[in-house]
Coordinates of C-alpha atoms and ligand atoms in Angstrom, one line a residue:
X1 CA 0.0 0.0 0.0
X2 CA 1.2 3.5 -0.9
X3 CA 1.9 5.6 2.2
X4 CA 0.1 8.9 2.5
X5 CA 0.7 12.0 4.5
X6 CA -2.5 11.6 6.4
X7 CA -2.2 8.0 7.5
X8 CA -0.6 8.8 10.8
X9 CA -2.8 11.8 11.6
X10 CA -5.8 12.3 13.9
X11 CA -8.9 14.0 12.5
X12 CA -11.7 15.8 14.2
X13 CA -15.2 16.7 12.9
X14 CA -16.5 20.1 13.8
X15 CA -20.2 20.7 13.6
X16 CA -19.9 24.5 13.3
X17 CA -23.4 25.4 14.3
X18 CA -22.8 23.8 17.7
X19 CA -19.1 24.3 18.3
X20 CA -18.5 27.8 19.6
X21 CA -20.5 31.0 19.3
X22 CA -18.6 34.3 19.5
X23 CA -21.4 36.9 18.9
X24 CA -24.2 35.7 21.1
X25 CA -26.7 34.7 18.4
X26 CA -26.7 31.2 19.7
X27 CA -25.1 29.8 16.6
X28 CA -21.5 28.6 16.4
X29 CA -19.3 30.5 14.0
X30 CA -15.9 30.5 12.3
X31 CA -14.4 32.9 14.7
X32 CA -15.5 30.4 17.4
X33 CA -13.6 27.7 15.6
X34 CA -10.5 29.9 15.3
X35 CA -10.7 30.6 19.0
X36 CA -10.5 26.8 19.8
X37 CA -7.7 25.8 17.5
X38 CA -5.2 25.8 20.3
X39 CA -7.5 23.5 22.3
X40 CA -7.6 21.1 19.3
X41 CA -3.9 21.3 18.8
X42 CA -3.3 20.4 22.4
X43 CA -5.6 17.5 22.1
X44 CA -3.4 16.3 19.2
X45 CA -5.7 17.0 16.3
X46 CA -4.1 17.4 12.8
X47 CA -7.1 17.4 10.4
X48 CA -10.3 19.3 10.9
X49 CA -13.5 18.4 8.9
X50 CA -16.0 21.2 8.9
X51 CA -19.6 20.2 8.4
X52 CA -21.1 22.5 5.8
X53 CA -20.5 26.2 6.4
X54 CA -21.9 27.4 3.0
X55 CA -24.9 29.6 2.5
X56 CA -28.0 27.5 3.2
X57 CA -31.6 27.8 4.3
X58 CA -30.8 25.0 6.8
X59 CA -33.7 22.7 6.1
X60 CA -31.1 19.9 6.6
X61 CA -28.6 21.9 8.7
X62 CA -26.5 23.2 5.8
X63 CA -26.6 20.0 3.8
X64 CA -28.9 22.0 1.5
X65 CA -26.5 24.5 -0.1
X66 CA -27.8 27.6 -1.9
X67 CA -24.4 29.0 -2.9
X68 CA -21.3 26.9 -3.0
X69 CA -19.1 29.9 -3.1
X70 CA -20.4 31.8 -0.1
X71 CA -20.0 31.3 3.6
X72 CA -23.3 31.2 5.4
X73 CA -23.8 34.6 7.2
X74 CA -24.6 32.7 10.4
X75 CA -21.0 31.4 10.3
X76 CA -19.2 34.6 9.3
X77 CA -17.5 35.8 6.1
X78 CA -15.1 34.5 3.6
X79 CA -12.5 36.6 5.4
X80 CA -13.2 34.6 8.5
X81 CA -12.7 31.5 6.5
X82 CA -9.4 32.7 5.1
X83 CA -8.3 33.6 8.5
X84 CA -9.2 30.1 9.8
X85 CA -7.3 28.5 7.0
X86 CA -4.2 30.7 7.8
X87 CA -4.5 30.0 11.5
X88 CA -4.7 26.2 10.9
X89 CA -1.6 26.4 8.6
X90 CA 0.3 28.2 11.3
X91 CA -0.4 25.3 13.6
X92 CA 0.4 22.6 11.0
X93 CA -3.2 21.6 10.7
X94 CA -5.3 20.8 7.7
X95 CA -8.9 21.6 6.8
X96 CA -11.4 19.4 5.0
X97 CA -14.6 21.0 3.7
X98 CA -17.8 19.1 3.3
X99 CA -18.7 18.5 -0.3
X100 CA -22.4 18.1 -0.8
X101 CA -23.0 17.6 -4.5
X102 CA -25.6 14.9 -4.8
X103 CA -28.1 17.7 -4.4
X104 CA -28.3 21.4 -3.7
X105 CA -30.9 23.6 -2.0
X106 CA -34.2 24.5 -3.7
X107 CA -33.0 28.1 -3.0
X108 CA -29.9 27.7 -5.3
X109 CA -30.2 29.9 -8.3
X110 CA -29.9 26.9 -10.6
X111 CA -33.1 25.5 -9.2
X112 CA -34.9 28.8 -9.2
X113 CA -34.0 29.2 -12.9
X114 CA -35.1 25.6 -13.5
X115 CA -38.5 26.2 -12.0
X116 CA -38.9 29.5 -13.9
X117 CA -38.2 27.6 -17.2
X118 CA -39.0 23.9 -16.7
X119 CA -37.9 22.9 -20.2
X120 CA -34.9 25.2 -20.3
X121 CA -31.2 24.9 -19.7
X122 CA -31.2 24.8 -15.9
X123 CA -34.0 22.2 -15.8
X124 CA -31.3 19.9 -17.2
X125 CA -29.2 20.4 -14.1
X126 CA -31.9 18.5 -12.2
X127 CA -34.1 15.4 -12.8
X128 CA -37.3 16.8 -14.2
X129 CA -39.3 13.8 -15.2
X130 CA -42.8 13.4 -16.7
X131 CA -45.3 11.8 -14.4
X132 CA -47.3 8.7 -15.1
X133 CA -51.0 9.5 -15.7
X134 CA -50.6 12.5 -13.5
X135 CA -48.9 10.5 -10.7
X136 CA -45.3 10.4 -9.6
X137 CA -42.8 8.6 -12.0
X138 CA -42.0 5.8 -9.5
X139 CA -42.4 4.5 -6.0
X140 CA -39.1 5.3 -4.4
X141 CA -39.1 6.5 -0.7
X142 CA -36.8 9.3 0.1
X143 CA -34.2 9.1 2.9
X144 CA -36.4 11.5 5.0
X145 CA -39.7 9.7 4.2
X146 CA -42.3 10.1 1.6
X147 CA -42.0 10.1 -2.2
X148 CA -38.8 11.2 -3.8
X149 CA -40.9 13.2 -6.3
X150 CA -42.3 16.7 -6.0
X151 CA -44.4 18.4 -8.7
X152 CA -42.9 21.1 -10.8
X153 CA -45.6 23.8 -10.7
X154 CA -47.5 24.5 -13.8
X155 CA -46.3 21.3 -15.6
X156 CA -46.9 17.5 -15.6
X157 CA -43.3 17.1 -14.5
X158 CA -41.9 16.1 -11.2
X159 CA -38.4 16.7 -9.8
X160 CA -36.4 14.1 -7.9
X161 CA -35.1 14.6 -4.4
X162 CA -33.6 11.5 -2.6
X163 CA -33.4 13.6 0.6
X164 CA -35.8 16.4 1.6
X165 CA -38.0 18.1 -1.1
X166 CA -35.9 21.2 -0.5
X167 CA -32.8 19.2 -1.6
X168 CA -33.3 18.6 -5.4
X169 CA -30.9 16.0 -6.8
X170 CA -28.4 17.3 -9.3
X171 CA -28.2 15.6 -12.7
X172 CA -24.7 14.2 -13.0
X173 CA -25.5 13.0 -16.5
X174 CA -25.3 16.6 -17.7
X175 CA -21.7 17.6 -18.6
X176 CA -22.5 21.2 -18.0
X177 CA -23.5 20.4 -14.4
X178 CA -20.3 18.4 -13.9
X179 CA -18.2 21.2 -15.2
X180 CA -19.8 23.7 -12.8
X181 CA -19.2 21.3 -9.9
X182 CA -15.6 20.7 -10.9
X183 CA -14.9 24.4 -11.2
X184 CA -16.3 24.9 -7.7
X185 CA -14.3 22.0 -6.2
X186 CA -11.1 23.4 -7.8
X187 CA -11.9 26.9 -6.5
X188 CA -11.8 25.6 -2.9
X189 CA -8.7 23.5 -3.5
X190 CA -7.0 26.5 -4.9
X191 CA -7.7 28.3 -1.7
X192 CA -5.5 25.8 0.1
X193 CA -7.8 23.3 1.8
X194 CA -6.5 19.8 2.1
X195 CA -9.5 18.1 0.7
X196 CA -13.1 17.1 1.3
X197 CA -15.4 14.9 3.2
X198 CA -17.8 13.8 0.5
X199 CA -21.5 13.6 1.3
X200 CA -23.9 10.9 0.1
X201 CA -21.8 10.4 -3.0
X202 CA -23.1 6.9 -3.8
X203 CA -26.4 8.4 -4.9
X204 CA -25.2 10.6 -7.8
X205 CA -25.9 8.2 -10.6
X206 CA -29.5 7.6 -11.5
X207 CA -31.1 4.9 -13.7
X208 CA -32.4 6.4 -16.9
X209 CA -35.7 4.6 -16.6
X210 CA -36.4 5.3 -12.9
X211 CA -38.0 1.9 -12.6
X212 CA -40.1 1.2 -9.5
X213 CA -39.0 -1.3 -6.9
X214 CA -41.1 -3.8 -5.0
X215 CA -42.7 -1.9 -2.1
X216 CA -41.2 -2.5 1.4
X217 CA -43.3 -0.6 3.8
X218 CA -46.9 0.3 4.9
X219 CA -46.7 3.5 2.7
X220 CA -46.4 1.3 -0.4
X221 CA -43.1 2.8 -1.3
X222 CA -39.6 1.3 -1.6
X223 CA -36.4 2.6 0.0
X224 CA -34.4 4.4 -2.6
X225 CA -31.2 2.9 -1.3
X226 CA -32.4 -0.5 -2.6
X227 CA -31.7 0.6 -6.2
X228 CA -28.0 0.7 -5.4
X229 CA -27.8 -3.1 -5.2
X230 CA -28.0 -3.3 -9.0
X231 CA -26.2 -0.1 -9.8
X232 CA -23.4 -0.4 -12.4
X233 CA -20.9 2.1 -13.6
X234 CA -20.7 4.4 -10.6
X235 CA -17.0 4.2 -10.7
X236 CA -16.8 6.1 -14.0
X237 CA -18.5 9.1 -12.3
X238 CA -16.1 9.0 -9.4
X239 CA -13.1 8.7 -11.6
X240 CA -14.2 11.6 -13.7
X241 CA -14.5 13.8 -10.6
X242 CA -11.1 12.7 -9.3
X243 CA -9.4 13.3 -12.6
X244 CA -10.8 16.8 -13.0
X245 CA -10.3 17.9 -9.4
X246 CA -8.8 16.0 -6.5
X247 CA -6.0 14.3 -8.4
X248 CA -4.6 17.6 -9.6
X249 CA -4.1 18.8 -6.1
X250 CA -3.3 15.5 -4.4
X251 CA -6.3 16.3 -2.2
X252 CA -7.5 14.0 0.6
X253 CA -11.0 12.7 0.2
X254 CA -13.1 10.9 2.8
X255 CA -16.2 9.5 1.3
X256 CA -19.5 8.9 3.1
X257 CA -20.6 5.6 1.6
X258 CA -23.4 3.4 2.6
X259 CA -24.7 0.5 0.5
X260 CA -21.5 -0.1 -1.4
X261 CA -21.2 -3.6 -3.0
X262 CA -18.7 -5.5 -0.9
X263 CA -16.4 -6.5 -3.7
X264 CA -15.9 -2.8 -4.6
X265 CA -13.8 -1.9 -1.6
X266 CA -10.5 -1.8 -3.6
X267 CA -12.1 0.3 -6.3
X268 CA -13.2 2.8 -3.6
X269 CA -10.2 3.1 -1.3
X270 CA -7.4 0.8 -2.7
X271 CA -4.2 2.4 -4.0
X272 CA -5.5 4.7 -6.8
X273 CA -9.1 4.2 -5.6
X274 CA -11.8 6.7 -6.3
X275 CA -11.3 8.2 -2.8
X276 CA -8.5 8.4 -0.3
X277 CA -10.5 6.8 2.4
X278 CA -14.1 6.3 3.5
X279 CA -15.8 5.9 6.9
X280 CA -16.3 2.5 8.4
X281 CA -19.9 2.5 9.4
X282 CA -20.1 -1.2 10.0
X283 CA -20.9 -0.9 13.7
X284 CA -23.4 1.8 13.1
X285 CA -25.4 0.0 10.4
X286 CA -25.4 -3.0 12.7
X287 CA -27.3 -1.1 15.3
X288 CA -29.6 0.6 12.9
X289 CA -30.9 -2.4 11.0
X290 CA -32.7 -2.0 7.7
X291 CA -35.9 -0.4 8.9
X292 CA -36.9 2.6 10.9
X293 CA -35.4 3.7 14.2
X294 CA -38.3 2.1 16.1
X295 CA -36.8 -1.2 15.0
X296 CA -33.2 -0.4 15.8
X297 CA -31.3 -3.4 17.2
X298 CA -29.4 -4.0 20.4
X299 CA -26.7 -6.5 19.4
X300 CA -24.6 -8.2 22.0
X301 CA -21.1 -7.0 22.8
X302 CA -19.8 -10.0 20.9
X303 CA -21.8 -9.3 17.8
X304 CA -20.7 -5.7 17.9
X305 CA -17.0 -6.6 18.4
X306 CA -17.1 -9.3 15.7
X307 CA -18.5 -6.8 13.2
X308 CA -15.7 -4.4 13.8
X309 CA -13.1 -7.2 13.7
X310 CA -14.5 -8.5 10.4
X311 CA -14.4 -5.0 9.0
X312 CA -10.8 -4.4 10.1
X313 CA -9.8 -7.7 8.4
X314 CA -11.7 -6.8 5.2
X315 CA -10.1 -3.4 5.0
X316 CA -6.5 -4.0 5.9
X317 CA -4.4 -5.0 3.0
X318 CA -6.9 -3.2 0.7
X319 CA -6.9 0.4 2.0
X320 CA -7.1 2.7 5.0
X321 CA -10.5 3.4 6.4
X322 CA -11.6 6.2 8.7
X323 CA -12.9 5.0 12.1
X324 CA -15.5 6.8 14.0
X325 CA -17.5 6.3 17.2
X326 CA -20.1 8.9 16.3
X327 CA -20.8 11.8 14.0
X328 CA -23.5 14.4 13.4
X329 CA -25.8 11.8 12.0
X330 CA -25.3 9.2 14.7
X331 CA -26.2 9.1 18.4
X332 CA -23.4 9.6 20.9
X333 CA -21.2 6.5 20.9
X334 CA -20.9 6.2 24.7
X335 CA -24.7 6.1 25.0
X336 CA -25.1 3.7 22.1
X337 CA -22.3 1.2 22.4
X338 CA -21.5 1.0 26.1
X339 CA -23.6 -1.3 28.3
X340 CA -25.5 0.3 31.2
X341 CA -22.8 -0.7 33.8
X342 CA -20.1 0.8 31.6
X343 CA -21.7 4.2 31.1
X344 CA -19.1 5.9 33.2
X345 CA -15.6 7.5 32.7
X346 CA -13.8 4.2 32.7
X347 CA -16.2 2.9 30.1
X348 CA -15.8 6.0 27.9
X349 CA -12.0 5.6 28.1
X350 CA -12.3 2.0 27.2
X351 CA -14.3 2.7 24.1
X352 CA -11.8 5.4 23.1
X353 CA -9.0 2.8 23.5
X354 CA -10.5 0.1 21.3
X355 CA -11.5 2.6 18.7
X356 CA -8.5 4.9 18.3
X357 CA -6.0 2.1 18.2
X358 CA -7.7 0.2 15.4
X359 CA -6.2 0.1 12.0
X360 CA -7.2 3.3 10.2
X361 CA -7.6 7.0 10.6
X362 CA -9.5 8.1 13.8
X363 CA -12.1 10.7 13.3
X364 CA -13.2 12.2 16.6
X365 CA -16.5 14.1 16.7
X366 CA -16.7 17.2 18.8
X367 CA -17.5 16.5 22.4
X368 CA -16.5 12.8 22.1
X369 CA -13.2 13.7 23.8
X370 CA -15.1 14.7 27.0
X371 CA -17.6 11.8 26.7
X372 CA -20.7 13.8 25.8
X373 CA -23.9 11.7 25.9
X374 CA -27.3 11.5 24.2
X375 CA -29.8 14.1 25.3
X376 CA -33.3 13.3 26.6
X377 CA -36.1 15.3 25.2
X378 CA -39.7 15.3 26.5
X379 CA -41.5 16.3 23.3
X380 CA -41.0 15.7 19.6
X381 CA -41.3 19.5 19.2
X382 CA -38.0 19.9 21.0
X383 CA -36.2 18.3 18.1
X384 CA -35.0 20.3 15.1
X385 CA -33.7 17.5 12.9
X386 CA -35.8 16.7 9.8
X387 CA -34.9 13.0 10.0
X388 CA -36.0 12.7 13.6
X389 CA -39.4 14.2 12.8
X390 CA -39.9 11.8 10.0
X391 CA -38.8 8.8 12.0
X392 CA -41.2 9.8 14.8
X393 CA -44.1 9.8 12.3
X394 CA -42.9 6.5 10.7
X395 CA -42.9 4.9 14.2
X396 CA -46.5 6.1 14.8
X397 CA -47.6 4.9 11.4
X398 CA -46.2 1.5 12.2
X399 CA -48.4 1.4 15.2
X400 CA -46.0 2.4 18.0
X401 CA -47.3 4.4 20.9
X402 CA -46.1 8.0 21.3
X403 CA -43.9 6.9 24.2
X404 CA -42.3 4.2 22.1
X405 CA -41.8 6.6 19.2
X406 CA -40.1 9.1 21.5
X407 CA -38.0 6.4 22.9
X408 CA -36.8 5.6 19.4
X409 CA -35.9 9.2 18.8
X410 CA -34.1 9.6 22.1
X411 CA -31.9 6.6 21.3
X412 CA -31.3 7.4 17.6
X413 CA -31.9 11.1 16.9
X414 CA -29.3 12.9 15.0
X415 CA -29.9 15.8 17.4
X416 CA -28.2 13.7 20.1
X417 CA -24.9 14.6 18.7
X418 CA -25.8 18.1 17.6
X419 CA -26.4 19.7 21.0
X420 CA -23.9 22.5 21.7
X421 CA -20.4 21.7 22.7
X422 CA -20.0 21.8 26.5
X423 CA -17.1 24.0 27.3
X424 CA -17.8 24.9 30.9
X425 CA -20.5 24.8 33.6
X426 CA -21.5 28.4 33.2
X427 CA -24.7 29.7 31.5
X428 CA -24.8 28.6 27.9
X429 CA -22.1 26.0 28.7
X430 CA -19.5 28.5 27.5
X431 CA -20.8 27.8 24.0
X432 CA -22.9 31.0 23.8
X433 CA -23.8 34.1 25.8
X434 CA -27.2 34.0 24.1
X435 CA -29.8 31.3 23.7
X436 CA -28.4 28.2 21.9
X437 CA -30.1 27.3 18.6
X438 CA -30.6 23.8 20.0
X439 CA -31.1 23.3 23.7
X440 CA -28.1 22.2 25.6
X441 CA -27.8 18.8 27.1
X442 CA -28.5 19.6 30.8
X443 CA -25.6 17.5 31.9
X444 CA -23.2 20.2 30.7
X445 CA -22.8 21.3 34.4
X446 CA -21.1 18.0 35.0
X447 CA -19.6 17.0 31.7
X448 CA -17.6 19.9 30.3
X449 CA -14.1 20.8 29.0
X450 CA -13.1 23.1 31.8
X451 CA -13.8 20.6 34.5
X452 CA -12.0 17.9 32.7
X453 CA -9.0 20.0 31.9
X454 CA -8.4 20.4 35.7
X455 CA -8.4 16.6 36.2
X456 CA -5.6 14.3 35.1
X457 CA -8.0 11.3 35.3
X458 CA -10.7 12.8 33.1
X459 CA -11.9 11.4 29.8
X460 CA -10.3 14.4 28.1
X461 CA -6.9 13.8 29.7
X462 CA -7.1 10.2 28.7
X463 CA -7.9 11.1 25.1
X464 CA -4.8 13.3 25.1
X465 CA -2.7 10.5 26.4
X466 CA -4.2 8.0 23.9
X467 CA -3.5 10.3 21.0
X468 CA 0.0 11.1 22.3
X469 CA 0.6 7.3 22.4
X470 CA -0.6 6.8 18.9
X471 CA 1.8 9.6 17.7
X472 CA 4.8 8.6 19.9
X473 CA 7.7 8.0 17.5
X474 CA 8.5 4.7 19.2
X475 CA 5.1 3.2 18.4
X476 CA 3.8 5.2 15.5
X477 CA 4.9 2.9 12.8
X478 CA 3.1 0.0 14.5
X479 CA 0.0 1.9 15.5
X480 CA -0.3 3.3 12.0
X481 CA 0.6 0.4 9.7
X482 CA 0.8 -2.6 12.0
X483 CA -1.5 -5.5 11.0
X484 CA -4.7 -5.9 13.0
X485 CA -4.7 -9.4 14.6
X486 CA -7.7 -10.3 16.8
X487 CA -7.2 -12.2 20.1
X488 CA -9.3 -13.9 22.7
X489 CA -12.2 -14.0 20.3
X490 CA -13.7 -16.9 22.2
X491 CA -14.3 -14.6 25.2
X492 CA -17.6 -12.9 24.4
X493 CA -17.0 -9.7 26.2
X494 CA -13.2 -9.2 25.7
X495 CA -12.2 -6.8 22.9
X496 CA -8.6 -7.6 22.3
X497 CA -6.3 -7.2 19.4
X498 CA -2.7 -6.9 18.4
X499 CA -1.1 -4.4 16.1
X500 CA 1.9 -6.1 14.6
X501 CA 4.4 -4.3 12.5
X502 CA 6.1 -6.2 9.7
X503 CA 8.6 -3.4 9.5
X504 CA 10.1 -3.6 13.0
X505 CA 8.5 -6.7 14.5
X506 CA 6.8 -4.7 17.3
X507 CA 3.6 -6.3 18.7
X508 CA 1.4 -3.9 20.6
X509 CA -1.5 -5.6 22.4
X510 CA -4.7 -3.8 23.2
X511 CA -7.2 -5.5 25.6
X512 CA -10.5 -4.3 27.1
X513 CA -13.1 -6.0 29.2
X514 CA -16.6 -4.9 28.2
X515 CA -18.1 -7.5 30.5
X516 CA -19.4 -7.1 34.0
X517 CA -17.2 -9.7 35.6
X518 CA -13.4 -9.6 36.1
X519 CA -11.4 -11.7 33.5
X520 CA -7.9 -13.1 33.5
X521 CA -6.1 -13.5 30.2
X522 CA -3.1 -15.7 30.0
X523 CA -0.5 -13.9 27.9
X524 CA 1.8 -15.7 25.5
X525 CA 5.3 -14.3 25.3
X526 CA 6.9 -11.8 27.5
X527 CA 5.3 -8.4 27.8
X528 CA 7.7 -5.6 28.5
X529 CA 5.5 -2.6 29.4
X530 CA 2.1 -1.3 30.1
X531 CA 1.9 1.6 27.7
X532 CA -1.5 2.9 28.9
X533 CA -4.1 1.9 31.4
X534 CA -7.6 3.5 31.5
X535 CA -7.6 3.1 35.3
X536 CA -4.2 4.3 36.0
X537 CA -3.0 0.8 36.9
X538 CA 0.2 0.8 34.8
X539 CA 2.5 -0.4 37.7
X540 CA 0.0 -2.8 39.3
X541 CA -0.8 -4.6 36.0
X542 CA 2.9 -4.8 35.0
X543 CA 3.9 -6.3 38.3
X544 CA 1.1 -8.8 38.1
X545 CA 2.0 -9.8 34.5
X546 CA 5.6 -10.4 35.5
X547 CA 4.6 -12.5 38.5
X548 CA 1.8 -14.6 36.9
X549 CA 2.1 -14.2 33.1
X550 CA -1.5 -13.2 33.1
X551 CA -3.4 -10.0 32.6
X552 CA -6.3 -9.3 34.9
X553 CA -9.0 -6.9 33.6
X554 CA -11.8 -5.6 35.8
X555 CA -15.1 -4.6 34.2
X556 CA -14.5 -1.6 32.0
X557 CA -10.7 -1.9 32.2
X558 CA -8.6 -1.4 29.1
X559 CA -4.8 -1.6 28.7
X560 CA -2.2 -1.3 26.0
X561 CA 0.8 -3.5 26.3
X562 CA 4.1 -3.7 24.6
Ligands
GLC1 C1 -25.3 12.9 4.7 C2 -25.1 13.9 5.8 C3 -26.4 14.2 6.5 C4 -27.4 14.7 5.5 C5 -27.4 13.9 4.2 C6 -28.0 14.7 3.0 O1 -25.7 11.7 5.1 O2 -24.1 13.5 6.7 O3 -26.3 15.0 7.6 O4 -28.6 14.9 6.0 O5 -26.2 13.5 3.7 O6 -27.1 15.7 2.6
CA2 CA1 -22.6 33.1 16.3

């Protein structure tokens, strides 16, 4: 595998709206991001991915872009952005923008022009399709519920939107559209960003016939993702983008890909793949299941661990994936993946250990480093997220009680991760002097950066130590490129693996006990050192290993051994 500059880095996703507000309007802004760069640097972050900061009506929180060349006024100005870029460079950091080009906003001038002239040039930037006997062209269900079709006023045409109706899909078949997008991508790369996180990119190709699929829900529709099972020729689109843009700048690209065909991994992220890397969502899709949130699954620790292990083994040797615990679309990882008895600081540190030391590029999501949790809401009206509202309705439609529907939202809502960053215990959590756009998680008085910075045994301090370990020149080669080799798989609640370097022969062993009971693991071969312990038991465990040749792990205990 070709080595890349970003392989040994640590990335961090910023959800700008909820990161840091500097003007009291309750919305995070670019000046806020700039003000926290030193914090991120100290944590050990190298690469920052900014969720969309473009001009947008915010129907889907900025994933509906009305001008790709402007910074949303809520976030600041282009001067602020240039300053942010300059300040990151000063600190040796890199910026990834979010690239949302499967669709734009219905407020984009292209779409306005298309509606004004439904048979004209700009209609060709979208999918304007004739209805069937006055009805929609097919039965696809959008990602956010309901038909993917919306009437084009004054015509018998419908336009396609795989996401919200305010997010019309762009027509990638049209060379003019592609040219516009490529120009825009290159314009940002010229500015000096390191690359992009690429949104929903698997959706860009559409079948020319828009054939219906067999219905799969009480609404008589069929999930639009199911069409991807048969999709051919996507790679040509991705290669075309790459050739005209990313490749020219050696840009880093992180694709958001769901529903990829398994045998295409090498095409996507192998040497010379379509993208530099893509997120590994295997643990997340495992929890979600195929249907709505009300039917999300609660797999065992073993099933969850085995899923991650299988994914590691599939990916290594092919490419380099990006590992996450959570992001702005997923609930908080500590609330989702940790069993009840492990929902504490030790458990959070354990989850960090078994995630950050996997093979791949760690992407932290803001607040993960202090162990932020899901947020309880009492009423559906307290949610802002479009997908949560839809999932709530879907649950009711499927016959769930209101309580059950709310429960599904509390566990799965995208707003769980979107509550403002908890900087301190003061009013507004140090995020804002005003009223936050989305209510704070009330636990900010206990879980916040300021409190954790004061404590050497906090989750935050542990994240710093873990990242420092990953970057330590003595172990970096192994923790970056070392093979992932699972161990103790027969023990259902032990999450243990080696990272073994073929370069230098180093074997680093990571072991964690997700179970309730203490476990003793017989170790083969001498172990020289405890590199990290989530319970501050470096000495104790080392002494024990020397004496007995065994490693004891209490519930929620994690260690890293050389
Ligand atoms: C991606 C984004 C998500 C958004 C969707 C539509 O999945 O991560 O937040 O709603 O695409 O752009
Ligand atoms: Ca603001």
